[in-house]
Coordinates of C-alpha atoms in Angstrom, one line a residue:
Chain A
X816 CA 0.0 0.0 0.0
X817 CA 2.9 2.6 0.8
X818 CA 4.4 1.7 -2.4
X819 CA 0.7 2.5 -4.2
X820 CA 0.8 5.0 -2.6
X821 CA 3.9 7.0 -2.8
X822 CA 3.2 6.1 -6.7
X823 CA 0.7 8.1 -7.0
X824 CA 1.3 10.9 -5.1
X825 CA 4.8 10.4 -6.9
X826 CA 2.6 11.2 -10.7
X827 CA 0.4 13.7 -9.5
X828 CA 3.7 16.0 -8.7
X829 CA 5.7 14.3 -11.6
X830 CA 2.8 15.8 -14.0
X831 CA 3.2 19.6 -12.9
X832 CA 7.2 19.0 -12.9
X833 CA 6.7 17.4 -16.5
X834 CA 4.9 21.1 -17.4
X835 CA 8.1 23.1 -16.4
X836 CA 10.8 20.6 -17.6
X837 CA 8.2 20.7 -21.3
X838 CA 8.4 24.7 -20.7
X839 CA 12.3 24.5 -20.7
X840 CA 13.1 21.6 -23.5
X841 CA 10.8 23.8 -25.8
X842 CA 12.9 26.8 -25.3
X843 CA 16.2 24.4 -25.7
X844 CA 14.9 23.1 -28.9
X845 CA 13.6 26.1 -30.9
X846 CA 16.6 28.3 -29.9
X847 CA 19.2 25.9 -28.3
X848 CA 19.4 28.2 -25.4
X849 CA 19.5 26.8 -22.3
X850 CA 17.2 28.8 -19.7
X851 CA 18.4 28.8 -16.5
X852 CA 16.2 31.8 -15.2
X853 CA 13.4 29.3 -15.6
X854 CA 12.5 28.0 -12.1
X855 CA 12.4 32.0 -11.4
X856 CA 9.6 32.5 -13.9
X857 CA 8.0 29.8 -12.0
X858 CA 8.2 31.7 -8.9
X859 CA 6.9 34.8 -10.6
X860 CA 3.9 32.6 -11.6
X861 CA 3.4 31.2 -7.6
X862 CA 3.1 35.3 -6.7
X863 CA 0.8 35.7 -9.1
X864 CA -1.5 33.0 -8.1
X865 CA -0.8 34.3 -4.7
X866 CA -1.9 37.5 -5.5
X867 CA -4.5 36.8 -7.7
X868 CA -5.7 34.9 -4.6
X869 CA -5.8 37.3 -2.2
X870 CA -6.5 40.5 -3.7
X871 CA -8.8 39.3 -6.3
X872 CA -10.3 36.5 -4.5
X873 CA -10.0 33.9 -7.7
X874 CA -9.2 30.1 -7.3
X875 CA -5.3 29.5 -7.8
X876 CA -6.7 27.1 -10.6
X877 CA -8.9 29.4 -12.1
X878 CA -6.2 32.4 -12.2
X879 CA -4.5 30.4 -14.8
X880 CA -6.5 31.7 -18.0
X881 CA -5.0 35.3 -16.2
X882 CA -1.3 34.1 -15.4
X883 CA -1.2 32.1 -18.9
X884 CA -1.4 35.1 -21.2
X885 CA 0.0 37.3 -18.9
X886 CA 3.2 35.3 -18.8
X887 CA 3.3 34.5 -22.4
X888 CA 3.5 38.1 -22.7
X889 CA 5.8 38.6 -20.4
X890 CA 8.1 35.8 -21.8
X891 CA 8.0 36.9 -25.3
X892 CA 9.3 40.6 -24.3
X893 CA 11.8 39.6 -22.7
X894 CA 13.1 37.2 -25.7
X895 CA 12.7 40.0 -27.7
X896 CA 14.7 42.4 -26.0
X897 CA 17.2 40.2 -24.1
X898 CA 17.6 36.7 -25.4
X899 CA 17.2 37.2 -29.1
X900 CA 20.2 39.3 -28.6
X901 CA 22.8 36.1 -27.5
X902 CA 21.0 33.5 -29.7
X903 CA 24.0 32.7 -31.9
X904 CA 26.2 33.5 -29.2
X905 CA 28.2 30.8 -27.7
X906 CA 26.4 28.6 -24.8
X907 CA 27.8 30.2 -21.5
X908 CA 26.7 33.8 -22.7
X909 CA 23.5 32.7 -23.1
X910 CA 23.5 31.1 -19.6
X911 CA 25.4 34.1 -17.7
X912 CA 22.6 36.1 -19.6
X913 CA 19.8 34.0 -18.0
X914 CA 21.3 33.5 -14.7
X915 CA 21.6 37.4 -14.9
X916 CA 17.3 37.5 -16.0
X917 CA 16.7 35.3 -12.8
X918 CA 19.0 36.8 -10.7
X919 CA 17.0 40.2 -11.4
X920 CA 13.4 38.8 -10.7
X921 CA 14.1 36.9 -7.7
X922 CA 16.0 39.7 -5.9
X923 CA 13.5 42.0 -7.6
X924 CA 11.2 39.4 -5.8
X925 CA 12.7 39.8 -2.6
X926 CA 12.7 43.7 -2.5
X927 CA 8.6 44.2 -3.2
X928 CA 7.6 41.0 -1.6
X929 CA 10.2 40.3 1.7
X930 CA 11.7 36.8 2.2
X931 CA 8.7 36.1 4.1
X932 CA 7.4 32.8 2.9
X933 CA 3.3 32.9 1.9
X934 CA 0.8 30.3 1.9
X935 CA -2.1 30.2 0.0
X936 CA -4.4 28.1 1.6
X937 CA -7.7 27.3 -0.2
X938 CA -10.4 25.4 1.2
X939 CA -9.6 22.5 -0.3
X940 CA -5.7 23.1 0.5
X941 CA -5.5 20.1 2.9
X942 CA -8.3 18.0 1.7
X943 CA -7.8 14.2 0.5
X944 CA -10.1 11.3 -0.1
X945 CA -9.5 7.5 0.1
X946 CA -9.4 5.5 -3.2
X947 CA -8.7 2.1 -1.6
X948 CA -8.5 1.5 2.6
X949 CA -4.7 2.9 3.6
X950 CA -4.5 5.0 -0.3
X951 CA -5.6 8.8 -0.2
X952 CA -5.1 11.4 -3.0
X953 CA -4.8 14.7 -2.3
X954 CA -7.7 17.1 -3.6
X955 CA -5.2 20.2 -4.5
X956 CA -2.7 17.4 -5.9
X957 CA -5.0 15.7 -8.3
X958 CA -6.6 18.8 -9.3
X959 CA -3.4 20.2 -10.6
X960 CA -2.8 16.9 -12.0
X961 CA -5.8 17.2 -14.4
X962 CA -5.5 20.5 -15.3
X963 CA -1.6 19.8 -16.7
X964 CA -2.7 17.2 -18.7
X965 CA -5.6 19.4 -20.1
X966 CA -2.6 21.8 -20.9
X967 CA 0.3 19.0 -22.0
X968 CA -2.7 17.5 -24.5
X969 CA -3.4 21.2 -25.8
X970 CA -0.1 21.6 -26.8
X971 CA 0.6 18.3 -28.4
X972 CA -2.2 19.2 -30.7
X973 CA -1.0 23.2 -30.8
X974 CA 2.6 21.4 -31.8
X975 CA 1.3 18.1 -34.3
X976 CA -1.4 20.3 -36.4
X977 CA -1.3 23.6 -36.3
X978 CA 0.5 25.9 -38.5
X979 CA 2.4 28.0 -35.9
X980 CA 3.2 24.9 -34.3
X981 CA 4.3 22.5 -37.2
X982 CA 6.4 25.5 -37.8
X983 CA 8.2 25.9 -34.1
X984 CA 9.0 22.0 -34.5
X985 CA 10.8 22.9 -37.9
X986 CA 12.8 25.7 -36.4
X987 CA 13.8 23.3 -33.8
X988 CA 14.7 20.4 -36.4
X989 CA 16.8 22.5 -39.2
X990 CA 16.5 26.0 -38.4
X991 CA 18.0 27.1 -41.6
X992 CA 15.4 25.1 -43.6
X993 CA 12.8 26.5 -41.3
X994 CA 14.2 30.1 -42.9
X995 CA 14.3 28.8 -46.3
X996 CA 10.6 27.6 -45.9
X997 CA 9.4 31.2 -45.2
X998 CA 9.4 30.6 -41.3
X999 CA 10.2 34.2 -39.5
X1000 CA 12.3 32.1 -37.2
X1001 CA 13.1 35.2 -34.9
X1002 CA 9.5 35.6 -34.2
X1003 CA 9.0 31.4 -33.4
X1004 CA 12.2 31.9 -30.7
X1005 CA 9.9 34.7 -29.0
X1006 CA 6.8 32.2 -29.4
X1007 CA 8.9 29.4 -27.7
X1008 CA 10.3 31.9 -25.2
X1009 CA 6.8 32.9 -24.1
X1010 CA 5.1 29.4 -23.9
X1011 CA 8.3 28.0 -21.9
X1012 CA 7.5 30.8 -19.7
X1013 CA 3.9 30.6 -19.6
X1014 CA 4.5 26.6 -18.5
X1015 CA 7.1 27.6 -16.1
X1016 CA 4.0 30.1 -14.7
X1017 CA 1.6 27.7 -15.0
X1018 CA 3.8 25.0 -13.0
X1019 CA 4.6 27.4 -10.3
X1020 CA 0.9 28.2 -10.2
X1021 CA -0.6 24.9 -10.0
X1022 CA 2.0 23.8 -6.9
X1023 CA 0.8 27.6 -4.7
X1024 CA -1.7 25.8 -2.7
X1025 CA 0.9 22.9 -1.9
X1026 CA 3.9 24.7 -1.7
X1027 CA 5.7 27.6 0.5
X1028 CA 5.9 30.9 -1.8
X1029 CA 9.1 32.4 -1.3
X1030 CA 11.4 34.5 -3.4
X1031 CA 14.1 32.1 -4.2
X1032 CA 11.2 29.3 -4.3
X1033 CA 12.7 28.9 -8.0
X1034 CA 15.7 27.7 -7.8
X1035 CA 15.2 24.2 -6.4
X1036 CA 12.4 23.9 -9.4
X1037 CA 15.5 25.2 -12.2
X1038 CA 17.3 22.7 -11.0
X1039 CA 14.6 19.7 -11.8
X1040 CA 13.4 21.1 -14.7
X1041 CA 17.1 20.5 -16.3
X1042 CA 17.2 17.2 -14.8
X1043 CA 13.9 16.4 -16.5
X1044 CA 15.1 17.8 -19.8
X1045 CA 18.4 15.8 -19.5
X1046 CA 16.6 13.3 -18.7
X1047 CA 14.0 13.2 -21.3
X1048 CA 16.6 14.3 -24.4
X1049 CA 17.2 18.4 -24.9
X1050 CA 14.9 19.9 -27.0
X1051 CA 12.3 17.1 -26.4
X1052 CA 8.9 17.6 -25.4
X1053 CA 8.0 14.1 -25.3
X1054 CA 10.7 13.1 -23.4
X1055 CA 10.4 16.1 -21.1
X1056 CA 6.8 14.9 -20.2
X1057 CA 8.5 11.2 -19.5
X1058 CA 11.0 12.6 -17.9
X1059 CA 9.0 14.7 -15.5
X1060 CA 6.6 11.9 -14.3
X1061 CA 9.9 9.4 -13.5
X1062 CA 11.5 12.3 -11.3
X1063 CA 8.1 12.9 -9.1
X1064 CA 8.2 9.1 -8.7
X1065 CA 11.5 8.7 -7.7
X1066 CA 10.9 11.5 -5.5
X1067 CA 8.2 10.0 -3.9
X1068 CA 10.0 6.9 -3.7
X1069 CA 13.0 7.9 -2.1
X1070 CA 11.2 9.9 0.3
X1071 CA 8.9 7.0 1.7
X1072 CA 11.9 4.6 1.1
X1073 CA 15.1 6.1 2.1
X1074 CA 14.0 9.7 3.5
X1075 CA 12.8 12.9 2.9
X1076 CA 16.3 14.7 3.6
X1077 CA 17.5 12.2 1.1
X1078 CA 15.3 12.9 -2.4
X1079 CA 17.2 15.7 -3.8
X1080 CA 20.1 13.3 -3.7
X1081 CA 19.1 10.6 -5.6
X1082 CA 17.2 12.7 -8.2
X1083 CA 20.9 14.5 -8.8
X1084 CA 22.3 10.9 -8.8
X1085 CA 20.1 9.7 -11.1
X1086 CA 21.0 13.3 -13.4
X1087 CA 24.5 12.2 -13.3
X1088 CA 24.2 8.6 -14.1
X1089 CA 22.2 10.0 -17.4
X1090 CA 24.8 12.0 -18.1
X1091 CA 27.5 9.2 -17.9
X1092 CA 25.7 6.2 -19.4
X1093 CA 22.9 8.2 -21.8
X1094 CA 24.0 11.3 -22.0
X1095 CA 21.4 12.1 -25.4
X1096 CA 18.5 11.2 -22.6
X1097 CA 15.5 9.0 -23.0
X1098 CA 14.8 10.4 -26.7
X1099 CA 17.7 12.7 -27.2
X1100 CA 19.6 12.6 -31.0
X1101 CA 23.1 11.8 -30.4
X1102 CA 25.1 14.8 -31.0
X1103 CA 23.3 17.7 -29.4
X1104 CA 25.6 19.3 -26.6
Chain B
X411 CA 15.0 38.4 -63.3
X412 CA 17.9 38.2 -61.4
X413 CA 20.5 40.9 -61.9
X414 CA 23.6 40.5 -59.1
X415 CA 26.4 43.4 -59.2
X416 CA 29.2 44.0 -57.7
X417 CA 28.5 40.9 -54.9
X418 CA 30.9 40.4 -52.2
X419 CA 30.1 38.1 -49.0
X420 CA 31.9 36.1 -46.9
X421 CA 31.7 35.1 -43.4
X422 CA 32.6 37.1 -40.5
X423 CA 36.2 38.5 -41.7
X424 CA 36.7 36.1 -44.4
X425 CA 35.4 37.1 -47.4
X426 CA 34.4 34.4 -49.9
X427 CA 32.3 36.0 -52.7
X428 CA 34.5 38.7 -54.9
X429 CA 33.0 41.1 -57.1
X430 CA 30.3 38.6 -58.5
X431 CA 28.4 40.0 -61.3
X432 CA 25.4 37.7 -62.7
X433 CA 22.4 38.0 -64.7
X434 CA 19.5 35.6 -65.2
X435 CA 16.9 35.3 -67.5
X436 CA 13.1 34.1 -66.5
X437 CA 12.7 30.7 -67.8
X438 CA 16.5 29.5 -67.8
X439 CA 18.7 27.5 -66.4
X440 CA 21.3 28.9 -65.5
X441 CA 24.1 27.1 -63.9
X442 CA 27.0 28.0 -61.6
X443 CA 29.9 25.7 -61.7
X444 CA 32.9 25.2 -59.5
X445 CA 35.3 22.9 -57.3
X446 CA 34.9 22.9 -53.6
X447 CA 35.3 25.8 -51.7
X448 CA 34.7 27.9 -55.0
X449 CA 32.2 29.8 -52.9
X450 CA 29.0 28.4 -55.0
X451 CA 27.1 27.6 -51.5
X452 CA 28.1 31.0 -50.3
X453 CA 26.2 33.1 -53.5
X454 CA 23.4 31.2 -53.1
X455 CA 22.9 32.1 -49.2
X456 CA 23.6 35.3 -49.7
X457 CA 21.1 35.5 -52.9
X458 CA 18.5 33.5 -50.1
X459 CA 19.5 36.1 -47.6
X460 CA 21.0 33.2 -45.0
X461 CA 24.4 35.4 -44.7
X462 CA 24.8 39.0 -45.2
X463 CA 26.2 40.7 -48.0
X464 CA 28.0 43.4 -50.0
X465 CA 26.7 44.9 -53.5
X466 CA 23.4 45.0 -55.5
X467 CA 20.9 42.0 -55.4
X468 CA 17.6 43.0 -58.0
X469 CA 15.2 40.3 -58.0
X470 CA 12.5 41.4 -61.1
X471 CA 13.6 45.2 -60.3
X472 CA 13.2 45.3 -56.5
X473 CA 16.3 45.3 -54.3
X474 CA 16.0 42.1 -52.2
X475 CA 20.1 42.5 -51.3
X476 CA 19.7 41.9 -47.0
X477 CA 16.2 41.4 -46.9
X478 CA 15.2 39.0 -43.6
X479 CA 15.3 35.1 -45.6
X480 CA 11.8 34.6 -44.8
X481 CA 10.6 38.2 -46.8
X482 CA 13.2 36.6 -49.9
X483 CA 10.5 33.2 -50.1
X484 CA 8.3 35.4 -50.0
X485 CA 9.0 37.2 -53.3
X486 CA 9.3 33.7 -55.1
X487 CA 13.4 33.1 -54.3
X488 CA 12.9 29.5 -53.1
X489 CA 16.4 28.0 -51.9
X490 CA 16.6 24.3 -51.8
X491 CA 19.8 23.7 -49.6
X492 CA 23.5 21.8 -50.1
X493 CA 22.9 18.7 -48.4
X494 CA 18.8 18.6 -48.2
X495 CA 18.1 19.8 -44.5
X496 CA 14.7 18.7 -44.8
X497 CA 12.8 18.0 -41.5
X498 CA 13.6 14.4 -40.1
X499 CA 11.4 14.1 -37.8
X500 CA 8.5 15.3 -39.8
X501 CA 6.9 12.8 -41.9
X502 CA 7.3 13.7 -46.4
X503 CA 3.6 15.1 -45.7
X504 CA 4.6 17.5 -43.4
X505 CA 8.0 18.5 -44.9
X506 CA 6.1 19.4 -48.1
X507 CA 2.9 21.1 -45.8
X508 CA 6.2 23.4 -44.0
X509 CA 7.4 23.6 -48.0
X510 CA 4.0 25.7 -48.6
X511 CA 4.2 27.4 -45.2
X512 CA 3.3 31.1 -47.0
X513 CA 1.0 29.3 -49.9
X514 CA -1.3 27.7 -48.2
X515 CA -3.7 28.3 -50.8
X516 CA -2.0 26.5 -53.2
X517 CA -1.4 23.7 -51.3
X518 CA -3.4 21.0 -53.1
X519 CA -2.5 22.2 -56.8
X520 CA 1.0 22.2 -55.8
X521 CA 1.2 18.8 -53.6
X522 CA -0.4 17.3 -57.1
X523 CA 2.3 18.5 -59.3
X524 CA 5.1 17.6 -57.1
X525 CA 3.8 13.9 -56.4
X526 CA 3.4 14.1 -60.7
X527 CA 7.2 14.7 -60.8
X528 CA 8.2 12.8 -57.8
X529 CA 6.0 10.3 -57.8
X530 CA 7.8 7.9 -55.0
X531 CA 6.8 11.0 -52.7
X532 CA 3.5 10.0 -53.2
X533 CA 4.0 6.4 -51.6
X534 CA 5.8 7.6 -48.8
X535 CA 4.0 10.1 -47.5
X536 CA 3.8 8.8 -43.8
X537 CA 7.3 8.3 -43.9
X538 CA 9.5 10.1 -41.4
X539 CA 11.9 11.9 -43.5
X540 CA 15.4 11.0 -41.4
X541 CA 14.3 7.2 -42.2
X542 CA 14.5 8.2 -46.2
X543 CA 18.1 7.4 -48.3
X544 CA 19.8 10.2 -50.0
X545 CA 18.1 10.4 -53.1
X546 CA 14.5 10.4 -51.5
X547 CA 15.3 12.9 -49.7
X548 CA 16.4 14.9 -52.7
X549 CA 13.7 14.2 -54.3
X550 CA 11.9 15.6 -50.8
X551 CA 14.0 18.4 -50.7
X552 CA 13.2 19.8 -54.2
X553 CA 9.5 18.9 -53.7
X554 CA 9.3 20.8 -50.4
X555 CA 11.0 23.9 -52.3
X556 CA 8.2 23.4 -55.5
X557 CA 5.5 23.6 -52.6
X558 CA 6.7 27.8 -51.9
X559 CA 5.3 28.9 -55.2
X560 CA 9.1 29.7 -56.5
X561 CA 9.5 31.9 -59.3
X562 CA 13.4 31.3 -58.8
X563 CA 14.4 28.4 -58.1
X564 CA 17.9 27.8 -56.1
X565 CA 19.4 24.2 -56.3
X566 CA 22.5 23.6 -54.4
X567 CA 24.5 20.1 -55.5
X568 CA 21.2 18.4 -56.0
X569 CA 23.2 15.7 -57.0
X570 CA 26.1 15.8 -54.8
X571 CA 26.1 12.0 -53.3
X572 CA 23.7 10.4 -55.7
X573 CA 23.7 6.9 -57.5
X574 CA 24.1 7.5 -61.2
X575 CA 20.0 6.4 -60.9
X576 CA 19.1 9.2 -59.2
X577 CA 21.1 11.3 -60.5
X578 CA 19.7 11.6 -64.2
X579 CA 16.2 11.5 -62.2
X580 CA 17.4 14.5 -60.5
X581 CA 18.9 16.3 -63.8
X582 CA 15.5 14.8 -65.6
X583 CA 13.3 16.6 -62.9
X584 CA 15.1 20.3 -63.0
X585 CA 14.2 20.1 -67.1
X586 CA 10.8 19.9 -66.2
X587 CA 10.7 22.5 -63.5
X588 CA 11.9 24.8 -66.2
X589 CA 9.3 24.0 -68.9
X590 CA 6.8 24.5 -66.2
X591 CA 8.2 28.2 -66.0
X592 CA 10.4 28.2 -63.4
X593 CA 13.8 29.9 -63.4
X594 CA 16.7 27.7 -62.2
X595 CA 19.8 28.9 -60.6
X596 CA 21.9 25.7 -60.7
X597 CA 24.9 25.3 -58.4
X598 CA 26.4 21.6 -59.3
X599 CA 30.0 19.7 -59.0
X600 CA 28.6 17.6 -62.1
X601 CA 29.5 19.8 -64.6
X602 CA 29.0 17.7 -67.6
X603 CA 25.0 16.6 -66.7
X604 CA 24.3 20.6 -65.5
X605 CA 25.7 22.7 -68.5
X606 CA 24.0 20.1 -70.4
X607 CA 20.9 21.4 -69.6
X608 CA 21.8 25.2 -68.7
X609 CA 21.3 28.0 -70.8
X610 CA 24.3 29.8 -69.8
X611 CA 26.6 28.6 -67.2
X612 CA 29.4 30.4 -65.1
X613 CA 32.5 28.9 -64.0
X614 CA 33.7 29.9 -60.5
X615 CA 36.8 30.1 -58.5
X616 CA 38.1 31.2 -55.4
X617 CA 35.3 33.8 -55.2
X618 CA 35.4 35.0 -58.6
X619 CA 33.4 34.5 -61.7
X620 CA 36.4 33.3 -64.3
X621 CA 34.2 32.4 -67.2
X622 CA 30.7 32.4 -68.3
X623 CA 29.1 31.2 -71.4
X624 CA 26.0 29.4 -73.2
X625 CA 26.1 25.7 -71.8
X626 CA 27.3 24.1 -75.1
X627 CA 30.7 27.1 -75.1
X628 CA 31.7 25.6 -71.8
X629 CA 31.4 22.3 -72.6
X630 CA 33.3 22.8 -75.3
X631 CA 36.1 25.3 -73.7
X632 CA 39.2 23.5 -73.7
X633 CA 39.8 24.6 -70.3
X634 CA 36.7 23.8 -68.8
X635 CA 37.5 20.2 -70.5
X636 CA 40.9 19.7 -68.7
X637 CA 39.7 21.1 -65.3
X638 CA 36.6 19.8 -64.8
X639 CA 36.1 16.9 -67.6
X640 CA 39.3 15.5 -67.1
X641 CA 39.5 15.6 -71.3

């Protein structure tokens, strides 16, 4: 029964982790920039659920068709006046660059909103139900759950069929073909870059109710998100959805087995043992860096 | 159609492309001929607007020299790449759908002619196009470049790597495109098959243009016959 149930306690977080490591493998493939100020745009989003919450009085889960635009907004500026600038530039600018981005919003972040962790409780916050006799699934938990596949299914469709979409996978296959093809490719690195960010939002509003809000909330969720992309293959959305589920099980599992203190650990060993035995990831190309 | 003056382009310090000066005619073929590092590649990205460039580009008497690559297809300069770079994890379908990415109108009329010319396309169409050998995916490549409406067509070593097979399919294919009315810019290592079928060809060399002349003068230039021929 513990091992049910760490399972699926282990899922329901591994979907909303699969939603920011999705965020960031999209961003890797279109531009090949690697965005390491993206656990701080999920911190951003956690505020504005927060705030949302208690100045509008709207559901954490509702606030999303406000956060999701808002976000994607918010991430396209910035590609458009900060990131579109190092695209072609070697790797470590980029990531100085982005470290820089995150470095801004989270002290910016600590400045308006004080270190002071937040808590939005809703009324189903702590809530849970029994599917079997010793098995209970948290309300909050498999509410999120739901709503990120709702979201991970929208954009599998947005990506297979339509046109925008079909053309951000091209851009992120050959982008010089993508060029050739008529494909503004600046203008599908701004659409990536605001979709990664509006996942990363979306992630870091779904986990509000469950989580402490706090500016610097981010950076353990930067750090899973690029084990989940590693994981899963760069540039890889399928993978990065794979990828996301195994690390909320393992987390799950090596908190009931081993200990909480210990998760963190064995996620980061599992991150290294990719990176020595398979370093393309579950359905990485060889070859990508 | 085409009128280049004066063309020089390279990449970052190094320049590549001196002084090139080339006209084209609609409804030719027009080839550009060359050994490696000629700079052959390097005109045709900077006539696609891939790299940046140096001198006047007039595309039916509009400066396109610099333009963004996307606003070039957009005019009817349709670049079909050195080594194919089509999509490999899109299906042939979806290559040629991303072909007609700004003619969506046209989609159907055009998917019909290129399956007419192609018509192996037309049984693969599920296929993934990394799974495809190199000729297929020639044959994919050019297809997907029919599908943007070109008025210009740019070919870059279509048949660099072929089987002797798929080569005179390839050679066979460009004749066509021209009798349907488009305009050819040929770049080719396989100078006896493309000046062949050209209606004036240029010989480059380190950067420069060193000869030009109807397809039949070069083949007949004795020193296009020793370096090139091996006559």
């Amino acid at each position: 029964m513990l091992f049910l149930q760490s399972l699926i306690s282990g899922l329901l977080t591994g979907g909303v982790y699969a939603l920011a490591g999705i965020g960031m493998s999209l961003v890797f493939g279109v531009m090949n920039v690697s965005n390491f100020a993206h656990g701080d745009l999920m911190m951003l989003g956690m505020y504005m659920a927060y705030f949302v919450f208690t100045l509008l009085h709207i559901d954490p889960y509702i606030s999303l068709v406000l956060v999701m635009p808002a976000a994607f907004v918010f991430g396209y500026g910035l590609e458009k006046m900060f990131i579109n600038r190092v695209i072609h530039h070697p790797h470590q600018n980029q990531i100085l660059l982005t470290i820089g981005l995150g470095l801004i919003m989270s002290n910016t972040a600590l400045l308006a909103f004080t270190s002071d962790p937040r808590i939005l409780t809703t009324s189903y916050s702590s809530s849970s139900f029994n599917i079997l006799r010793d098995v209970s699934v948290s309300v909050p938990l498999l509410l999120s759950f739901m709503i990120t596949c709702v979201i991970t299914a929208t954009l599998y469709l947005f990506l297979g069929k339509s046109r925008t979409g079909m053309a951000l996978r091209a851009t992120s296959q050959n982008r010089e073909a993508a060029q050739l093809m008529g494909i503004n490719v600046s203008r599908m690195s701004a659409i990536a870059f605001g979709i990664g960010t509006a996942l990363a939002a979306t992630a870091g509003a779904l986990i509000a109710p469950t989580y402490y809000i706090h500016p610097l909330a981010g950076h353990s969720f930067l750090l899973k998100s690029f084990t989940i992309c590693v994981l899963g293959g760069l540039g890889s959305v399928v993978g990065a959805t794979v990828g996301g589920l195994i690390i909320g099980v393992i987390e799950a599992m090596s908190s009931t087995y081993i200990s909480t203190d210990w998760k963190d650990v064995v996620v980061f060993v599992l991150f290294l043992a990719v990176l020595l035995f398979r370093p393309q990831g579950l359905f990485g190309k060889k070859g990508g860096q | 159609m085409l009128e280049i003056g004066n063309l020089n382009a390279g990449y970052g310090d190094m320049p590549v492309l001196k002084e090139i000066s080339i006209s084209i005619g609609a409804g030719q073929i027009i080839s550009v001929v060359g050994s490696n590092g000629a700079g052959k590649t390097t005109l045709l990205k900077a006539i696609s607007g891939i790299i940046r460039s140096k001198g006047a580009i007039a595309f039916n008497h509009e400066v396109i020299s610099n333009l963004q690559p996307h606003a070039i297809v957009r005019r009817g300069i349709v670049h079909v790449p050195e080594g194919r770079k089509i999509f490999p994890e899109m299906s042939v379908d979806e290559n040629l759908m991303m072909g007609a990415f700004l003619h969506q109108k046209d989609y159907r009329r055009n998917l019909e002619k290129v399956f007419a010319l192609f018509p192996k396309l037309a049984e693969r169409r599920k296929q993934l196009g990394g799974t495809m050998s190199g000729g297929e995916q020639q044959m994919l490549a050019i297809g997907r470049g029919l599908m943007g409406n070109p008025k210009l067509l740019l070919l870059d070593e279509p048949s660099l790597g072929l089987s002797p097979l798929f080569t005179d399919v390839v050679f066979g294919a460009i004749s066509e495109i021209r009798n349907s009315g488009v305009t050819v810019l040929l770049v080719e290592q396989n100078v006896y098959q493309s000046l062949r079928i050209s209606t004036r060809g240029y010989v480059m060399e380190t950067g420069r243009i060193v000869l030009s002349g109807t397809g039949v003068e070069l083949l007949d230039n004795p020193a296009v016959k020793t370096a090139f021929l091996g006559m």
